[in-house]
Structures are given as C-alpha cells and as structure tokens.
XYZ file of C-alpha atoms in Angstrom:
589
model
C 90.221 113.773 119.089
C 91.987 115.754 116.339
C 92.530 119.461 116.421
C 93.739 122.056 113.992
C 96.753 124.180 114.753
C 95.835 127.861 114.574
C 97.860 130.180 112.382
C 97.577 133.930 112.506
C 98.351 135.522 109.122
C 96.184 138.583 108.443
C 93.583 137.147 106.141
C 93.855 133.462 105.471
C 94.213 130.243 107.414
C 94.175 126.659 106.246
C 93.765 124.086 108.986
C 95.688 120.827 108.654
C 95.846 117.630 110.663
C 98.966 117.220 112.731
C 100.374 114.648 115.089
C 99.223 113.914 118.597
C 102.136 115.819 120.105
C 101.057 118.970 118.325
C 97.488 118.354 119.428
C 98.623 118.066 123.031
C 100.646 121.253 122.816
C 97.631 123.056 121.378
C 95.420 121.871 124.237
C 98.001 122.962 126.796
C 98.532 126.318 125.115
C 94.933 127.297 124.420
C 92.854 125.330 126.908
C 95.156 125.171 129.898
C 96.459 122.111 131.684
C 92.953 121.040 132.720
C 92.197 119.929 129.136
C 89.731 120.845 126.448
C 86.525 122.671 127.304
C 83.509 123.509 125.175
C 82.721 126.493 127.365
C 82.878 129.809 125.551
C 83.836 133.023 127.280
C 81.092 135.572 127.724
C 81.200 138.538 125.399
C 82.087 141.609 127.505
C 79.444 143.845 125.911
C 76.765 141.688 124.251
C 73.940 139.934 126.095
C 72.860 136.306 125.867
C 69.415 134.798 125.316
C 68.504 136.879 122.258
C 66.638 135.081 119.477
C 68.777 135.223 116.357
C 67.678 134.283 112.873
C 70.425 133.337 110.419
C 69.180 133.438 106.832
C 71.300 132.099 103.968
C 70.148 133.203 100.526
C 71.555 130.554 98.219
C 73.137 131.891 95.032
C 72.681 135.586 95.950
C 75.717 137.645 95.004
C 76.358 141.329 94.501
C 77.057 142.545 90.956
C 76.584 145.632 88.798
C 72.919 146.279 88.053
C 71.831 145.421 84.534
C 69.096 143.442 82.794
C 70.916 140.146 83.418
C 71.174 140.743 87.164
C 68.004 139.001 88.283
C 68.352 140.246 91.855
C 68.455 143.825 90.552
C 65.529 143.340 88.164
C 63.346 141.519 90.690
C 61.234 143.359 93.235
C 63.232 142.789 96.416
C 62.193 145.590 98.791
C 63.331 143.758 101.931
C 66.879 143.088 100.754
C 66.990 146.577 99.223
C 66.085 148.081 102.583
C 68.904 146.192 104.298
C 71.412 147.368 101.693
C 70.240 150.971 101.661
C 69.511 151.318 105.382
C 72.292 151.625 107.914
C 75.627 151.371 106.033
C 77.431 150.165 109.147
C 75.151 147.103 109.253
C 75.513 145.902 105.662
C 78.676 144.842 103.848
C 80.080 142.354 101.367
C 82.126 139.241 102.129
C 84.107 136.920 99.901
C 82.534 133.588 99.000
C 84.963 132.101 96.493
C 88.594 131.109 96.079
C 90.937 131.162 99.055
C 88.276 132.653 101.317
C 86.516 129.275 101.301
C 89.623 127.085 101.067
C 89.763 126.688 97.289
C 93.154 126.883 95.566
C 92.864 130.047 93.469
C 90.818 133.202 93.114
C 89.496 131.790 89.839
C 87.641 129.049 91.734
C 83.949 129.786 92.146
C 82.437 129.096 95.522
C 79.709 126.520 95.909
C 77.079 125.607 98.432
C 79.107 122.883 100.093
C 82.300 124.843 100.794
C 80.225 127.930 101.516
C 78.226 126.282 104.278
C 81.360 124.552 105.580
C 82.943 127.988 106.030
C 79.812 129.585 107.483
C 79.481 126.914 110.132
C 83.119 126.131 110.853
C 84.397 129.649 111.412
C 87.734 128.639 109.914
C 89.004 128.052 106.389
C 89.584 124.412 105.579
C 91.473 122.989 102.646
C 89.201 122.181 99.734
C 90.009 121.098 96.189
C 93.695 120.612 95.369
C 94.885 121.114 98.952
C 92.500 118.427 100.148
C 93.850 116.022 97.516
C 97.439 116.826 98.509
C 96.681 115.982 102.132
C 94.919 112.739 101.211
C 97.799 111.611 98.998
C 100.497 112.579 101.487
C 98.805 110.771 104.352
C 97.695 107.762 102.302
C 94.095 108.316 103.393
C 93.036 108.423 99.741
C 93.649 104.668 99.579
C 91.706 103.915 102.742
C 88.419 105.533 101.753
C 85.260 104.069 100.287
C 85.984 105.507 96.835
C 89.288 103.755 96.321
C 87.920 100.555 97.852
C 85.097 100.732 95.314
C 87.328 101.030 92.232
C 89.871 98.564 93.610
C 87.333 95.768 93.191
C 87.969 96.034 89.429
C 91.767 95.696 89.638
C 91.909 91.888 89.577
C 90.206 91.445 86.202
C 89.711 94.937 84.766
C 91.633 98.012 83.682
C 92.049 101.200 85.707
C 91.423 104.224 83.464
C 92.594 107.672 84.560
C 91.071 110.651 82.709
C 92.097 114.260 83.199
C 94.158 117.314 82.343
C 97.873 116.562 81.912
C 99.477 119.689 83.312
C 101.175 121.200 86.328
C 99.042 124.328 86.048
C 97.341 123.576 89.346
C 93.985 125.018 88.292
C 92.149 121.827 87.316
C 94.719 119.129 88.035
C 98.392 118.591 88.744
C 100.833 116.168 87.156
C 102.406 115.276 90.497
C 99.031 114.187 91.869
C 98.534 111.909 88.853
C 102.023 110.482 89.353
C 101.321 109.719 93.012
C 97.972 108.158 92.118
C 99.619 105.945 89.499
C 102.173 104.730 92.029
C 99.607 104.250 94.776
C 97.169 102.332 92.578
C 99.893 100.095 91.124
C 101.237 99.373 94.620
C 97.726 98.321 95.618
C 96.938 95.845 92.897
C 96.246 97.715 89.650
C 97.881 95.515 86.961
C 96.510 97.212 83.845
C 96.356 101.007 83.671
C 95.316 103.317 80.861
C 95.686 107.101 80.995
C 93.482 109.314 78.835
C 95.236 112.660 78.629
C 93.883 116.130 77.902
C 96.527 118.634 76.836
C 96.488 122.078 78.438
C 98.059 125.200 76.907
C 95.660 127.406 78.865
C 96.880 127.292 82.453
C 100.427 126.607 81.242
C 102.395 127.663 78.166
C 101.175 126.470 74.802
C 103.555 123.810 73.510
C 104.379 122.459 76.960
C 102.204 119.398 76.294
C 105.103 117.486 74.711
C 107.158 117.754 77.894
C 104.260 116.646 80.083
C 103.576 113.638 77.860
C 107.258 112.666 77.890
C 107.322 112.916 81.672
C 104.235 110.715 81.983
C 105.649 108.203 79.506
C 108.762 107.901 81.670
C 106.597 107.045 84.667
C 104.616 104.490 82.681
C 107.834 102.909 81.397
C 108.981 102.381 84.979
C 105.648 100.748 85.800
C 105.983 98.436 82.789
C 109.428 97.431 84.036
C 107.664 96.226 87.188
C 105.290 94.075 85.133
C 102.364 96.488 85.074
C 100.664 97.028 81.725
C 100.527 100.837 81.792
C 100.001 103.010 78.703
C 98.507 106.243 77.475
C 95.345 105.260 75.590
C 93.872 108.455 74.152
C 94.123 112.208 74.188
C 93.135 115.578 72.822
C 93.124 119.276 73.672
C 91.102 120.319 76.694
C 88.900 122.793 74.824
C 88.144 120.315 72.027
C 87.896 117.066 73.980
C 85.971 116.327 77.225
C 86.459 119.499 79.262
C 83.431 121.578 78.331
C 81.484 123.205 81.142
C 78.028 124.543 81.949
C 76.605 122.329 79.174
C 77.844 124.776 76.583
C 78.856 122.213 73.909
C 78.155 118.530 74.457
C 80.050 117.684 71.254
C 83.230 118.342 73.226
C 82.270 115.648 75.711
C 81.167 113.288 72.936
C 84.549 113.533 71.215
C 86.117 112.499 74.507
C 83.619 109.676 74.996
C 84.302 108.305 71.537
C 88.065 108.232 72.156
C 88.099 107.159 75.788
C 85.186 104.716 75.895
C 84.770 103.559 72.312
C 88.412 103.776 71.266
C 87.467 105.773 68.185
C 89.022 109.037 67.005
C 89.976 110.690 63.705
C 93.693 110.330 64.480
C 95.523 107.129 65.421
C 99.125 106.835 66.603
C 101.483 104.274 68.098
C 102.470 106.597 70.974
C 101.203 109.733 72.656
C 104.507 111.575 72.179
C 104.250 110.912 68.453
C 100.607 112.007 68.512
C 101.189 115.355 70.173
C 104.295 116.174 68.131
C 102.607 115.257 64.854
C 99.367 117.105 65.596
C 101.296 120.188 66.630
C 102.950 120.369 63.211
C 99.782 122.030 61.913
C 100.569 125.790 61.797
C 97.273 126.511 63.560
C 97.793 123.855 66.223
C 97.342 124.747 69.855
C 97.555 122.488 72.899
C 94.079 123.542 73.997
C 92.488 122.487 70.722
C 94.402 119.394 69.637
C 92.023 116.978 67.925
C 91.082 113.710 69.575
C 93.434 110.770 69.072
C 93.739 107.173 70.203
C 96.800 105.000 70.625
C 96.722 101.734 68.682
C 98.712 98.503 68.871
C 100.522 96.744 66.032
C 97.268 95.240 64.798
C 95.612 98.655 64.578
C 93.349 98.183 67.597
C 92.886 100.871 70.229
C 94.926 99.940 73.302
C 92.510 101.230 75.912
C 88.761 101.522 75.314
C 86.696 101.469 78.498
C 84.727 98.226 78.767
C 82.554 96.313 81.226
C 84.343 95.539 84.479
C 86.816 98.412 84.268
C 87.403 101.158 86.834
C 87.484 104.835 85.850
C 88.836 107.814 87.799
C 88.566 111.405 86.609
C 91.582 112.930 88.336
C 90.790 116.637 87.957
C 90.133 118.149 91.369
C 88.265 121.149 89.993
C 84.648 120.372 89.270
C 83.392 122.611 86.517
C 85.010 120.886 83.537
C 84.486 117.320 84.762
C 80.793 117.461 85.650
C 79.497 116.851 82.124
C 81.681 113.776 81.612
C 80.671 112.554 85.078
C 77.023 112.641 84.003
C 77.794 110.608 80.881
C 79.796 108.057 82.883
C 77.293 107.716 85.718
C 73.729 108.304 84.481
C 72.103 105.221 83.002
C 69.275 107.275 81.445
C 71.673 109.823 79.895
C 70.342 110.826 76.440
C 72.091 114.056 75.463
C 74.241 112.253 72.886
C 74.377 108.679 71.650
C 76.918 106.890 73.815
C 76.663 103.797 71.531
C 77.356 101.655 74.569
C 77.279 102.289 78.313
C 79.884 100.065 79.950
C 79.276 98.682 83.414
C 82.168 100.278 85.242
C 83.216 101.389 88.709
C 83.578 105.165 88.413
C 84.917 107.620 90.980
C 85.870 111.267 90.772
C 88.925 112.636 92.498
C 86.347 114.621 94.508
C 82.580 114.826 94.407
C 82.038 117.456 91.731
C 78.451 118.432 92.553
C 77.140 118.113 96.084
C 73.577 118.927 95.047
C 73.468 116.210 92.397
C 75.632 113.881 94.511
C 77.777 113.526 91.394
C 79.705 111.356 91.132
C 78.309 109.062 93.773
C 81.799 107.667 94.474
C 84.932 109.787 94.964
C 88.472 109.243 96.205
C 88.833 112.251 98.502
C 86.143 113.043 101.044
C 85.207 116.537 102.196
C 87.417 117.965 104.947
C 87.140 116.710 108.513
C 85.855 119.699 110.416
C 85.647 119.724 114.185
C 84.552 122.225 116.810
C 82.014 123.916 114.564
C 80.095 126.940 115.768
C 76.915 124.870 115.928
C 78.468 122.349 118.286
C 80.007 125.049 120.488
C 76.716 126.915 120.761
C 74.727 123.810 121.670
C 77.285 123.052 124.400
C 76.750 126.591 125.682
C 72.983 126.324 125.965
C 71.935 127.761 122.596
C 68.820 125.943 121.377
C 68.869 125.666 117.585
C 66.298 125.243 114.828
C 67.374 124.642 111.213
C 65.190 124.316 108.144
C 65.278 124.199 104.363
C 63.770 122.161 101.583
C 65.313 118.913 100.403
C 67.776 120.340 97.865
C 69.482 122.504 100.514
C 68.494 120.839 103.775
C 71.869 119.094 103.961
C 73.657 122.392 103.546
C 72.036 124.103 106.507
C 72.604 120.994 108.658
C 75.231 118.483 107.435
C 77.636 120.910 105.727
C 77.039 123.644 108.321
C 77.934 121.162 111.033
C 81.268 120.188 109.499
C 80.118 117.356 107.204
C 78.456 115.633 110.141
C 75.050 113.950 110.069
C 72.471 114.184 112.806
C 72.120 116.283 115.905
C 74.828 117.301 118.340
C 72.175 117.156 121.058
C 68.610 116.176 120.078
C 67.271 117.830 123.223
C 68.696 121.174 122.093
C 68.104 121.042 118.331
C 65.336 120.573 115.804
C 65.919 120.177 112.063
C 63.000 120.345 109.629
C 63.187 119.246 105.985
C 60.460 120.381 103.592
C 60.205 118.083 100.539
C 61.310 119.826 97.325
C 59.241 119.625 94.172
C 60.124 116.526 92.199
C 59.635 115.571 88.583
C 59.964 119.156 87.310
C 62.779 121.610 86.719
C 62.927 124.417 89.250
C 62.094 127.148 86.734
C 58.604 125.613 86.428
C 57.929 126.421 90.098
C 60.499 129.155 90.813
C 58.971 130.114 94.159
C 60.007 126.633 95.292
C 59.325 126.201 99.030
C 60.473 129.640 100.139
C 57.113 130.478 101.729
C 56.943 127.166 103.584
C 60.520 127.570 104.878
C 59.736 131.093 106.051
C 56.566 129.922 107.789
C 58.496 127.238 109.664
C 61.124 129.797 110.663
C 58.471 132.306 111.722
C 56.722 129.726 113.881
C 60.028 128.659 115.455
C 60.891 132.290 116.241
C 57.488 133.106 117.685
C 57.517 129.937 119.796
C 60.485 131.408 121.683
C 61.796 127.862 122.123
C 64.986 128.509 120.153
C 67.854 130.958 120.439
C 68.961 130.413 116.841
C 66.694 129.850 113.853
C 68.749 129.020 110.755
C 67.389 128.611 107.232
C 68.540 128.300 103.643
C 66.392 129.797 100.870
C 67.469 127.922 97.701
C 65.651 129.913 95.012
C 68.410 132.103 93.583
C 70.740 129.172 93.107
C 68.475 126.353 92.000
C 66.425 128.432 89.563
C 69.517 130.342 88.460
C 71.080 127.057 87.379
C 68.248 126.522 84.890
C 69.308 129.605 82.924
C 65.729 130.870 82.824
C 66.055 134.601 83.471
C 62.351 135.329 83.911
C 61.930 132.432 86.312
C 65.013 133.513 88.274
C 63.523 136.988 88.692
C 60.419 135.369 90.173
C 62.665 133.220 92.369
C 64.495 136.242 93.775
C 61.223 138.003 94.555
C 59.978 134.896 96.395
C 63.168 134.673 98.431
C 62.873 138.351 99.367
C 59.301 137.835 100.532
C 60.468 134.914 102.669
C 63.155 137.097 104.258
C 60.489 139.682 105.112
C 58.338 137.104 106.904
C 61.317 135.993 108.980
C 62.413 139.538 109.818
C 58.863 140.480 110.810
C 58.895 137.617 113.305
C 62.258 138.753 114.669
C 60.758 142.213 115.130
C 57.917 140.750 117.200
C 60.213 138.914 119.624
C 62.828 141.652 119.934
C 65.426 139.503 118.226
C 68.390 139.880 115.890
C 68.790 138.911 112.247
C 71.828 137.943 110.204
C 71.104 137.711 106.489
C 73.829 136.492 104.153
C 74.507 134.133 101.227
C 76.802 131.246 100.337
C 77.954 132.223 96.815
C 76.808 134.132 93.767
C 74.565 132.976 90.906
C 71.354 134.918 90.242
C 73.124 138.285 90.086
C 74.704 137.504 86.701
C 72.958 135.272 84.189
C 75.015 135.948 81.064
C 78.489 134.958 79.907
C 80.773 137.935 79.438
C 83.973 138.848 77.633
C 86.994 140.323 79.376
C 85.444 143.792 79.123
C 82.368 142.579 80.963
C 80.160 142.742 77.888
C 77.592 139.973 77.242
C 78.758 137.285 74.838
C 76.576 136.408 71.880
C 76.250 133.092 70.067
C 76.424 132.622 66.294
C 72.795 133.609 65.903
C 73.256 136.814 67.881
C 71.522 135.622 71.044
C 73.059 136.125 74.461
C 74.944 133.184 75.942
C 73.213 132.293 79.188
C 75.342 131.665 82.286
C 74.001 128.897 84.513
C 76.950 128.586 86.876
C 77.942 130.160 90.141
C 79.992 133.359 89.999
C 83.062 134.936 91.578
C 81.050 137.792 93.088
C 81.028 138.670 96.789
C 77.864 138.191 98.810
C 76.079 140.495 101.244
C 75.763 140.185 104.977
C 73.343 142.336 106.958
C 72.676 142.541 110.695
C 69.898 144.235 112.576
C 66.711 143.826 114.568
C 65.391 145.352 117.773
C 67.539 143.054 119.886
C 70.803 144.273 118.381
C 72.695 146.123 121.089
C 73.359 149.835 120.532
C 76.796 150.487 119.074
C 77.087 147.193 117.188
C 78.452 147.778 113.710
C 80.651 146.089 111.129
C 84.351 146.628 111.668
C 86.373 148.459 109.055
C 89.605 146.600 109.779
C 88.514 143.281 108.218
C 88.168 144.406 104.587
C 88.994 140.959 103.200
C 86.426 139.180 105.329
C 84.786 136.069 103.967
C 82.151 133.520 104.856
C 84.340 131.986 107.574
C 84.151 135.254 109.527
C 80.392 134.866 109.930
C 80.592 132.168 112.626
C 82.446 134.352 115.132
C 80.046 137.180 114.302
C 77.022 135.027 115.118
C 78.674 133.727 118.303
C 79.194 137.313 119.430
C 75.547 138.135 118.807
C 74.623 135.153 120.996
C 76.676 136.767 123.757
C 79.878 134.733 123.464
C 83.419 135.277 122.315
C 84.539 132.924 119.566
C 87.402 130.450 120.029
C 90.785 132.068 119.453
C 91.530 130.101 116.265
C 88.295 131.172 114.535
C 88.434 133.760 111.785
C 87.876 137.175 113.391
C 84.407 138.549 113.958
C 83.047 141.115 111.533
C 81.461 143.241 114.254
C 82.530 145.570 117.022
C 80.670 147.402 119.763
C 81.367 151.107 120.031
C 80.230 153.339 122.855
C 77.706 155.896 121.725
C-alpha cells in the first residue's frame, strides 16, 4: 500500500509517492505502532447518523452579474436563498489552478480534477507536476499509452507535436528532452518533432535558442544511429494551438504542415526557418507562419503517414483539444483533412475527460488513496451516488480517486441515468436534472443512506454549447432539482452541502483585460464555451445541522479539497490529519 507524506504549509499541499521507508515512518508517526486503521475519530461536537445530501452543480461559478451570466439571468430562487440567507453558511471556494493541483493560477479547473479534489480531501499533482513524476519515475514508459504507441516504433515514425518552450504553461522543453531520450532508448528509430514557437509565455525572440537547443539533442540522437529531425513548425497562435473552436484555420494550417507535409515556407533546417521568418519587421514568435523542413530533393522530411505514432506533448489541454479531435475522430468534417492516416495517437495526458479525448495518453490521472468515500464506508456511512451518463463517472470514479466500482457493495448504491444521445445538450437543456433529483429524493426519504451524493450537469454541458438562452434554461432546471433535494432533506431532518466543481455558466462571453465583452469583426459578441477561473459557492444547512455550525474565517484560501473534511465533520467524524482543513467550526451559542 502506498501513502502520501503530509506537508503542512498554510494553504497548499501536493502529495507525492515516496519510498517504503517513508511510508513506514508515516504509519508509525500517524497511526501508531499497531499499523494503519480506517477508523476515524469521533467529532467532539457533531453527531453521527444524520442524512447528508451532497449536491455538485457542474459548471456553476460565481461572477459579476450581467446579461452574459446565465446563473444571474436565470430564475434560481433556491440557490439565491442559500446565498442571501445566513452569511455564515455560504461562501466561495477556489476551483482552479493550484487549489486543484494544476500548475498555475491561469489553469482553469475541470470536472475531473474538481471531483478528485472534492473526494480526496487533499491536493494531488495534476498537469505538469503529474508528467514530471511520471518521467522521473519511468512510469510513463510502463503505461498503456506508451505501450500503444511503441507498437509503431519498429516500422513507423514517432512524431512529437507541441509547444517548444520552457514557459511551463502548456509544455516544457525539459519534458520533451526526457521523452525523446526515453522513446529512443525504448526502440524509436525514426523521430520527427513538429515545433510550435512560443513568444507568449516566454520572451518573444527566444524561439531561436529553443530550436538550437532541440537541434543539439537531435544531433546527439543521430550520432547514436537514430534518424531524428525537426519536421515542421510555426507560431502557436497561427499554427495548431487554437482553443474553444475559435478558428479552425489555425488547426488546419498545422494539419497541412504536420500531416500532409505542405506549408507556404520550406527550409533545410528549423534554425534557418525561424531566423529567416523572423527577419520580417512584423515577425513575432507567436505568429510565425507555417513551415516544413525538406530534404535535398525538395521533399518534406516528416509528413505523418499510415503506421506512424503521434504524441502531442503539451500537458495543458485547452490548446491541444482541437488537434486531438482531428487526429482521432474518423468522422471529423470541420475542415478537409485530405487524408486521415491510420496512426497510433496518444496525448501527454487525456485532454477531455468528458469526451474521453484522446482515448490513449501517456500519463494517467493521479493515484489517489484513502479517499473520503472509502473512509466513510469503513466507518459505517451508507452512500448513494447518482448522476446521468455524462457526469456519472465524476460523482463515482473521479470522486473515489480514479477508482471503478464500489468500496463495499453492501454499503453503497450508484445509479446512472442515461443521458440524451444523438442531440446537442442545448436542444434539451433541462437534461436529466429532474430524474436525478427524484432519485436523490427517494434515496433520502428511504432513510437507507447516510450520504446522498449527486452531480447536476446542466450548467457545464449546456454552457459548453455556447447557447446563452439554453444555458439560462439549464440553470433554472438545476435550481429546481436542488429544491427537490433540499425539500427531502427538510423532511428527514437532514443536512445539505451544495457546491460546484468549476465555473462555466456564470460567464458566457470572451472578455478583454478590462473585463469588457469582446466583439468579432461583424460586431457580434464572442461566445465563451469554456470553463472559467471563477470561484464556486458552497452552502450548508438543513434542520439537522447542529446549532453553532458555521464557516470558519481563518481558511480564506479554501478550495474544493477542503470540502471532504467538512463533509466528514458533518457525518460526525474528524478528518484524517493530512486532509486539507475543514471549512466549518462549531461555536457555543
């Protein structure tokens, strides 16, 4: 069994795997010489056996009220009453960036890392940190993703596509260098790198140095008999790295260069290419035009063809998702791909957990043990969890630390309601919110369960469509579902915890640095279909909530990972000592 070593800085902990000796010392220190125990200490002031409903509103953040804030525009009397009721029982928590284990505060949260944090009670490395751990330990080469692409090494080419930079926002040069060495050591004989120059997360003009550094590495590989070259390139904002389906021409320019070997500029080397293209007075690393590298006969040295392997080595998802769709979807029709090579494709990570995109990836989600769900089941808490298909895995698999199935089938029941299929979610924006709420209500009123946990997907799934009117309807439906659940809690004298996993529906328009809506060339607003960086609400209440329970004021930077200890307390238990601190306290009236 592996454990995580607890750290105690004031606001942020990342849990890493350590050696057995450290594990043993942790057991001795925290659990005593008798060994590990699942038993939780009783909370000194809060009773057990209360029925608690945990409601996760997917994609429900808190932002300034305006016409593009669908939560504000929608009729949401239940959520409004929680916000405007007792101020000591409603607050905001962080759901993005370091609070959920992502590298920077510019990283939007998502449903996967959000539910990981909610269930785990600790902050686990995600994104770049996860890749660093996998490379350092060598586990990246032992997983299914690498095994999958490795099958192409004997007869095909390994193509690596991504941002060439040490900016650390989307990718890192040192990770690419380690991947090149690891792949070549494990049988890759022909490697082509398709570079995207930065100038956004690093200084403009630094691209030449990065290309020279990469060329040095490739030269060393060639000295070992490996055919390794840069094959194509271009600036990140002009080639490949569009996001939120804003401009598919950006992705097409990348496809033409990387897959077809066609571009308006042809050079014998990438250093020559970048230096020459930068001679234009208006040149900028971000916007360098697409180029391909050609051999002495004028042929592109590295088009992607049948039998090849492709890895997109960015760890950040937002600017790789569009290319991933073009590489993976056979029925892709947004632009003419000309040809669709039969390749083995893997992302550095899985970029979209909802779409399962890409289906193969080199670095798996974090290994999370001792989740709140498992602790509570071991301490007699009977659990019911429910959502519809698109979020069922989040309220079960991701909540339980990326673990399938039950901890104890005699203590748990999970119910999946089939999502609508064959239509986009804005066509039926109410989705299955009513059905989820009915299942939760029935579970609460049955009094069979101590915890009834649901995810209401509407704000996120409809928000992603960019349909503002439909998203308003979606938010209203989610609010009505919350009311049904809270009414049931009222009947059984229970407790509710209502929160969210990340933002989305609260801001549906792209904005400039002043916060003003951006307009397109025709004067129309530019719709935002992505998640946001906004905090999310958490509210507690219900007739079963003990007098004097309120949110603490000494955890101002609290995030989703603090919710687990909070819920454990409400079940009548103290959380394990290495969990993020609870958000609540009990004061004597």
